[in-house]
């Protein structure tokens, strides 16, 4: 171990680092700069599943793409299309954001990425991913000769 | 028009009058009621209609109320409920970014819309309100004979 000068704030910094690591375990993997917006999400779990709930108002079901790659990164991306008749209309107020969206999360290892369900209802996309069954650690006796 | 003596403060007075009128308008109905969040709104128009679209994903249709009062103020309000359980199982939240609770937006409508011909549609988490415009009457001209 390297010697280090005593820093009274070290414990504090260490704690902050630990907290941020903890948050990082399910946090965003990478940020796609080309995306016009990142949809907001709630994540929760119960004993069986982990659930992701994305708000995608005004997005069509066929414009949403959900992928999970080998590194267990969940990516939700797609396109929120603007009203096709907009050219015939005059805009008075524009607060809603349209265009390409992208959000990615690193999933924890204990999820079974083969058991994924997705449902899109009322502008809310719900993805549920099953947790793997907890394996009881096997013990093996090693003989001492 | 009556002739009024020049008063250098007159424009200030009219400004003050206009400000107080503005506040009166506020008192009429565009009061800011405390709500937990305000949804995003787009407003557009074409020759015959005025369209208001509101993003309220995850809100039940029955929990939204759209009203127009006598002062021509369109009010969209409701409640977005957060569920804490799925089929008896307690939800253990890891991340909460979505806003829940009561929401409200209100807009002063122009005079040229029909208040009794309003339709609303709720699809994919977007509420679309369509208001019909009154066709403008051709300006009347009265000819006055010169005797």
CSV table of N, CA and C in Angstrom, one decimal, chain B residues 4-93:
chain,number,residue,atom,x,y,z
B,4,UNK,N,-57.9,67.3,-25.2
B,4,UNK,CA,-57.3,67.2,-23.8
B,4,UNK,C,-56.0,68.0,-23.7
B,5,UNK,N,-55.9,68.6,-22.6
B,5,UNK,CA,-54.7,69.4,-22.4
B,5,UNK,C,-53.5,68.4,-22.3
B,6,UNK,N,-52.4,68.8,-22.9
B,6,UNK,CA,-51.2,67.9,-22.9
B,6,UNK,C,-50.7,67.6,-21.5
B,7,UNK,N,-50.6,66.4,-21.2
B,7,UNK,CA,-50.1,66.0,-19.9
B,7,UNK,C,-48.9,65.1,-20.1
B,8,UNK,N,-47.7,65.5,-19.7
B,8,UNK,CA,-46.6,64.6,-19.9
B,8,UNK,C,-46.6,63.3,-19.2
B,9,UNK,N,-47.5,63.1,-18.2
B,9,UNK,CA,-47.5,61.9,-17.5
B,9,UNK,C,-48.6,60.9,-18.0
B,10,UNK,N,-49.3,61.4,-19.1
B,10,UNK,CA,-50.4,60.6,-19.5
B,10,UNK,C,-50.0,59.2,-20.0
B,11,UNK,N,-48.9,59.1,-20.7
B,11,UNK,CA,-48.6,57.7,-21.1
B,11,UNK,C,-48.2,56.8,-20.0
B,12,UNK,N,-47.7,57.4,-18.9
B,12,UNK,CA,-47.4,56.6,-17.7
B,12,UNK,C,-48.7,56.1,-17.1
B,13,UNK,N,-49.7,57.0,-17.1
B,13,UNK,CA,-51.0,56.6,-16.5
B,13,UNK,C,-51.6,55.5,-17.3
B,14,UNK,N,-51.5,55.6,-18.7
B,14,UNK,CA,-52.2,54.6,-19.5
B,14,UNK,C,-51.4,53.3,-19.3
B,15,UNK,N,-50.1,53.3,-19.1
B,15,UNK,CA,-49.4,52.1,-18.8
B,15,UNK,C,-49.9,51.5,-17.5
B,16,UNK,N,-50.0,52.3,-16.5
B,16,UNK,CA,-50.5,51.8,-15.2
B,16,UNK,C,-51.9,51.2,-15.3
B,17,UNK,N,-52.7,51.9,-16.2
B,17,UNK,CA,-54.1,51.3,-16.4
B,17,UNK,C,-54.0,50.0,-17.0
B,18,UNK,N,-53.1,49.9,-18.0
B,18,UNK,CA,-53.0,48.6,-18.7
B,18,UNK,C,-52.5,47.5,-17.8
B,19,UNK,N,-51.5,47.9,-17.0
B,19,UNK,CA,-51.0,46.9,-16.0
B,19,UNK,C,-52.1,46.4,-15.1
B,20,UNK,N,-52.9,47.4,-14.6
B,20,UNK,CA,-54.0,47.0,-13.7
B,20,UNK,C,-55.0,46.1,-14.4
B,21,UNK,N,-55.3,46.4,-15.6
B,21,UNK,CA,-56.2,45.5,-16.4
B,21,UNK,C,-55.7,44.1,-16.5
B,22,UNK,N,-54.3,44.0,-16.7
B,22,UNK,CA,-53.7,42.7,-16.8
B,22,UNK,C,-53.9,41.9,-15.5
B,23,UNK,N,-53.7,42.7,-14.4
B,23,UNK,CA,-53.9,42.0,-13.1
B,23,UNK,C,-55.3,41.6,-12.9
B,24,UNK,N,-56.2,42.4,-13.4
B,24,UNK,CA,-57.7,42.0,-13.3
B,24,UNK,C,-57.9,40.7,-14.0
B,25,UNK,N,-57.3,40.6,-15.2
B,25,UNK,CA,-57.5,39.4,-16.0
B,25,UNK,C,-57.0,38.2,-15.2
B,26,UNK,N,-55.9,38.4,-14.5
B,26,UNK,CA,-55.4,37.3,-13.7
B,26,UNK,C,-56.4,36.9,-12.6
B,27,UNK,N,-57.0,37.9,-12.0
B,27,UNK,CA,-57.9,37.6,-11.0
B,27,UNK,C,-59.2,36.9,-11.5
B,28,UNK,N,-59.5,37.2,-12.8
B,28,UNK,CA,-60.7,36.5,-13.4
B,28,UNK,C,-60.5,35.0,-13.4
B,29,UNK,N,-59.4,34.5,-13.6
B,29,UNK,CA,-59.3,33.1,-13.7
B,29,UNK,C,-57.9,32.5,-14.0
B,30,UNK,N,-57.0,33.3,-14.6
B,30,UNK,CA,-55.7,32.7,-14.8
B,30,UNK,C,-54.9,32.8,-13.6
B,31,UNK,N,-55.5,32.3,-12.5
B,31,UNK,CA,-54.7,32.3,-11.2
B,31,UNK,C,-53.8,31.1,-11.2
B,32,UNK,N,-52.7,31.3,-10.6
B,32,UNK,CA,-51.8,30.2,-10.5
B,32,UNK,C,-52.1,29.3,-9.3
B,33,UNK,N,-52.8,28.2,-9.6
B,33,UNK,CA,-53.1,27.3,-8.5
B,33,UNK,C,-52.0,26.3,-8.3
B,34,UNK,N,-51.7,26.0,-7.0
B,34,UNK,CA,-50.5,25.2,-6.8
B,34,UNK,C,-50.8,23.8,-7.4
B,35,UNK,N,-49.9,23.3,-8.2
B,35,UNK,CA,-50.0,22.0,-8.8
B,35,UNK,C,-48.6,21.3,-8.7
B,36,UNK,N,-48.6,20.0,-8.8
B,36,UNK,CA,-47.3,19.3,-8.6
B,36,UNK,C,-46.4,19.4,-9.9
B,37,UNK,N,-47.0,19.5,-11.0
B,37,UNK,CA,-46.2,19.7,-12.2
B,37,UNK,C,-47.1,20.3,-13.3
B,38,UNK,N,-46.5,20.9,-14.4
B,38,UNK,CA,-47.3,21.4,-15.5
B,38,UNK,C,-46.8,20.7,-16.7
B,39,UNK,N,-47.8,20.0,-17.4
B,39,UNK,CA,-47.4,19.2,-18.6
B,39,UNK,C,-47.1,20.2,-19.8
B,40,UNK,N,-46.3,19.6,-20.7
B,40,UNK,CA,-45.9,20.4,-21.9
B,40,UNK,C,-47.1,20.5,-22.9
B,41,UNK,N,-47.2,21.7,-23.5
B,41,UNK,CA,-48.3,21.9,-24.4
B,41,UNK,C,-47.8,22.5,-25.7
B,42,UNK,N,-48.4,22.1,-26.8
B,42,UNK,CA,-48.2,22.7,-28.1
B,42,UNK,C,-49.6,23.3,-28.5
B,43,UNK,N,-49.6,24.4,-29.1
B,43,UNK,CA,-50.8,25.0,-29.6
B,43,UNK,C,-50.5,25.4,-31.1
B,44,UNK,N,-51.4,25.0,-32.0
B,44,UNK,CA,-51.3,25.4,-33.4
B,44,UNK,C,-52.7,25.7,-33.9
B,45,UNK,N,-52.7,26.3,-35.1
B,45,UNK,CA,-54.0,26.6,-35.7
B,45,UNK,C,-53.9,26.5,-37.2
B,46,UNK,N,-55.1,26.3,-37.8
B,46,UNK,CA,-55.2,26.4,-39.2
B,46,UNK,C,-56.4,27.3,-39.5
B,47,UNK,N,-56.9,27.4,-40.7
B,47,UNK,CA,-57.9,28.4,-41.0
B,47,UNK,C,-59.2,28.1,-40.2
B,48,UNK,N,-59.5,26.8,-40.0
B,48,UNK,CA,-60.8,26.6,-39.3
B,48,UNK,C,-60.7,26.1,-37.9
B,49,UNK,N,-59.6,25.7,-37.4
B,49,UNK,CA,-59.5,25.1,-36.1
B,49,UNK,C,-58.3,25.6,-35.3
B,50,UNK,N,-58.4,25.4,-34.0
B,50,UNK,CA,-57.3,25.7,-33.0
B,50,UNK,C,-57.0,24.4,-32.3
B,51,UNK,N,-55.8,24.0,-32.3
B,51,UNK,CA,-55.5,22.7,-31.7
B,51,UNK,C,-54.6,22.9,-30.5
B,52,UNK,N,-54.9,22.2,-29.4
B,52,UNK,CA,-54.1,22.3,-28.2
B,52,UNK,C,-53.7,20.8,-27.9
B,53,UNK,N,-52.4,20.5,-27.8
B,53,UNK,CA,-52.0,19.1,-27.4
B,53,UNK,C,-51.2,19.2,-26.1
B,54,UNK,N,-51.6,18.3,-25.2
B,54,UNK,CA,-51.0,18.2,-23.9
B,54,UNK,C,-50.4,16.8,-23.7
B,55,UNK,N,-49.1,16.8,-23.2
B,55,UNK,CA,-48.5,15.5,-22.9
B,55,UNK,C,-48.7,15.1,-21.5
B,56,UNK,N,-49.6,14.1,-21.4
B,56,UNK,CA,-49.8,13.5,-20.0
B,56,UNK,C,-49.7,12.0,-20.1
B,57,UNK,N,-48.6,11.5,-20.2
B,57,UNK,CA,-48.4,10.0,-20.3
B,57,UNK,C,-48.7,9.4,-18.9
B,58,UNK,N,-49.4,8.2,-19.0
B,58,UNK,CA,-49.7,7.5,-17.8
B,58,UNK,C,-50.8,8.0,-16.9
B,59,UNK,N,-51.6,9.0,-17.5
B,59,UNK,CA,-52.7,9.5,-16.8
B,59,UNK,C,-54.0,8.8,-17.3
B,60,UNK,N,-54.9,8.4,-16.4
B,60,UNK,CA,-56.1,7.8,-16.8
B,60,UNK,C,-57.0,8.8,-17.4
B,61,UNK,N,-57.8,8.4,-18.4
B,61,UNK,CA,-58.7,9.3,-19.1
B,61,UNK,C,-59.7,9.9,-18.2
B,62,UNK,N,-60.1,9.1,-17.2
B,62,UNK,CA,-61.1,9.7,-16.2
B,62,UNK,C,-60.6,10.7,-15.3
B,63,UNK,N,-59.2,10.8,-15.2
B,63,UNK,CA,-58.6,11.7,-14.3
B,63,UNK,C,-58.3,13.0,-14.9
B,64,UNK,N,-58.7,13.3,-16.1
B,64,UNK,CA,-58.4,14.5,-16.8
B,64,UNK,C,-59.7,15.3,-16.9
B,65,UNK,N,-59.7,16.6,-16.7
B,65,UNK,CA,-60.9,17.4,-16.8
B,65,UNK,C,-60.5,18.7,-17.7
B,66,UNK,N,-61.3,18.9,-18.7
B,66,UNK,CA,-61.1,20.0,-19.6
B,66,UNK,C,-62.3,20.9,-19.5
B,67,UNK,N,-62.1,22.2,-19.1
B,67,UNK,CA,-63.3,23.1,-19.0
B,67,UNK,C,-63.0,24.4,-19.7
B,68,UNK,N,-64.0,25.1,-20.1
B,68,UNK,CA,-63.9,26.5,-20.6
B,68,UNK,C,-64.9,27.3,-19.9
B,69,UNK,N,-64.4,28.4,-19.2
B,69,UNK,CA,-65.4,29.2,-18.4
B,69,UNK,C,-65.9,30.4,-19.2
B,70,UNK,N,-66.7,31.2,-18.6
B,70,UNK,CA,-67.3,32.3,-19.2
B,70,UNK,C,-66.3,33.4,-19.7
B,71,UNK,N,-65.2,33.4,-19.1
B,71,UNK,CA,-64.2,34.4,-19.4
B,71,UNK,C,-63.3,33.9,-20.6
B,72,UNK,N,-63.7,32.8,-21.2
B,72,UNK,CA,-62.9,32.2,-22.3
B,72,UNK,C,-61.6,31.6,-21.9
B,73,UNK,N,-61.6,31.1,-20.7
B,73,UNK,CA,-60.3,30.5,-20.3
B,73,UNK,C,-60.4,28.9,-20.4
B,74,UNK,N,-59.5,28.3,-21.1
B,74,UNK,CA,-59.5,26.9,-21.2
B,74,UNK,C,-58.6,26.3,-20.1
B,75,UNK,N,-59.2,25.5,-19.3
B,75,UNK,CA,-58.4,24.9,-18.2
B,75,UNK,C,-58.3,23.4,-18.4
B,76,UNK,N,-57.1,22.9,-18.3
B,76,UNK,CA,-56.8,21.4,-18.4
B,76,UNK,C,-56.2,21.0,-17.1
B,77,UNK,N,-56.9,20.2,-16.3
B,77,UNK,CA,-56.3,19.8,-15.1
B,77,UNK,C,-56.7,18.3,-14.8
B,78,UNK,N,-55.9,17.8,-13.8
B,78,UNK,CA,-56.2,16.4,-13.5
B,78,UNK,C,-55.2,15.9,-12.5
B,79,UNK,N,-55.1,14.6,-12.4
B,79,UNK,CA,-54.3,14.0,-11.4
B,79,UNK,C,-53.5,12.8,-12.0
B,80,UNK,N,-52.2,12.7,-11.8
B,80,UNK,CA,-51.5,11.6,-12.3
B,80,UNK,C,-51.1,10.8,-11.1
B,81,UNK,N,-51.7,9.6,-11.0
B,81,UNK,CA,-51.5,8.7,-9.8
B,81,UNK,C,-50.3,7.8,-9.9
B,82,UNK,N,-49.6,7.7,-8.8
B,82,UNK,CA,-48.5,6.8,-8.8
B,82,UNK,C,-48.8,5.6,-8.1
B,83,UNK,N,-48.5,4.5,-8.7
B,83,UNK,CA,-48.8,3.2,-8.1
B,83,UNK,C,-47.6,2.7,-7.2
B,84,UNK,N,-48.0,2.2,-6.1
B,84,UNK,CA,-46.9,1.7,-5.2
B,84,UNK,C,-46.9,0.2,-5.1
B,85,UNK,N,-47.9,-0.4,-5.8
B,85,UNK,CA,-47.9,-1.9,-5.7
B,85,UNK,C,-48.2,-2.4,-7.1
B,86,UNK,N,-47.7,-3.6,-7.4
B,86,UNK,CA,-48.1,-4.3,-8.6
B,86,UNK,C,-48.6,-5.7,-8.1
B,87,UNK,N,-49.9,-5.9,-8.3
B,87,UNK,CA,-50.5,-7.2,-7.8
B,87,UNK,C,-50.0,-7.6,-6.4
B,88,UNK,N,-50.3,-6.7,-5.5
B,88,UNK,CA,-50.0,-7.0,-4.1
B,88,UNK,C,-48.5,-6.9,-3.7
B,89,UNK,N,-47.6,-6.8,-4.7
B,89,UNK,CA,-46.2,-6.7,-4.4
B,89,UNK,C,-45.8,-5.3,-4.3
B,90,UNK,N,-45.1,-5.0,-3.2
B,90,UNK,CA,-44.6,-3.7,-2.9
B,90,UNK,C,-43.5,-3.3,-4.0
B,91,UNK,N,-43.6,-2.1,-4.5
B,91,UNK,CA,-42.6,-1.7,-5.5
B,91,UNK,C,-41.5,-1.0,-4.7
B,92,UNK,N,-40.3,-1.5,-5.0
B,92,UNK,CA,-39.1,-1.0,-4.3
B,92,UNK,C,-38.5,-0.1,-5.3
B,93,UNK,N,-38.6,1.3,-5.2
B,93,UNK,CA,-38.2,2.2,-6.2
B,93,UNK,C,-36.7,2.4,-6.2
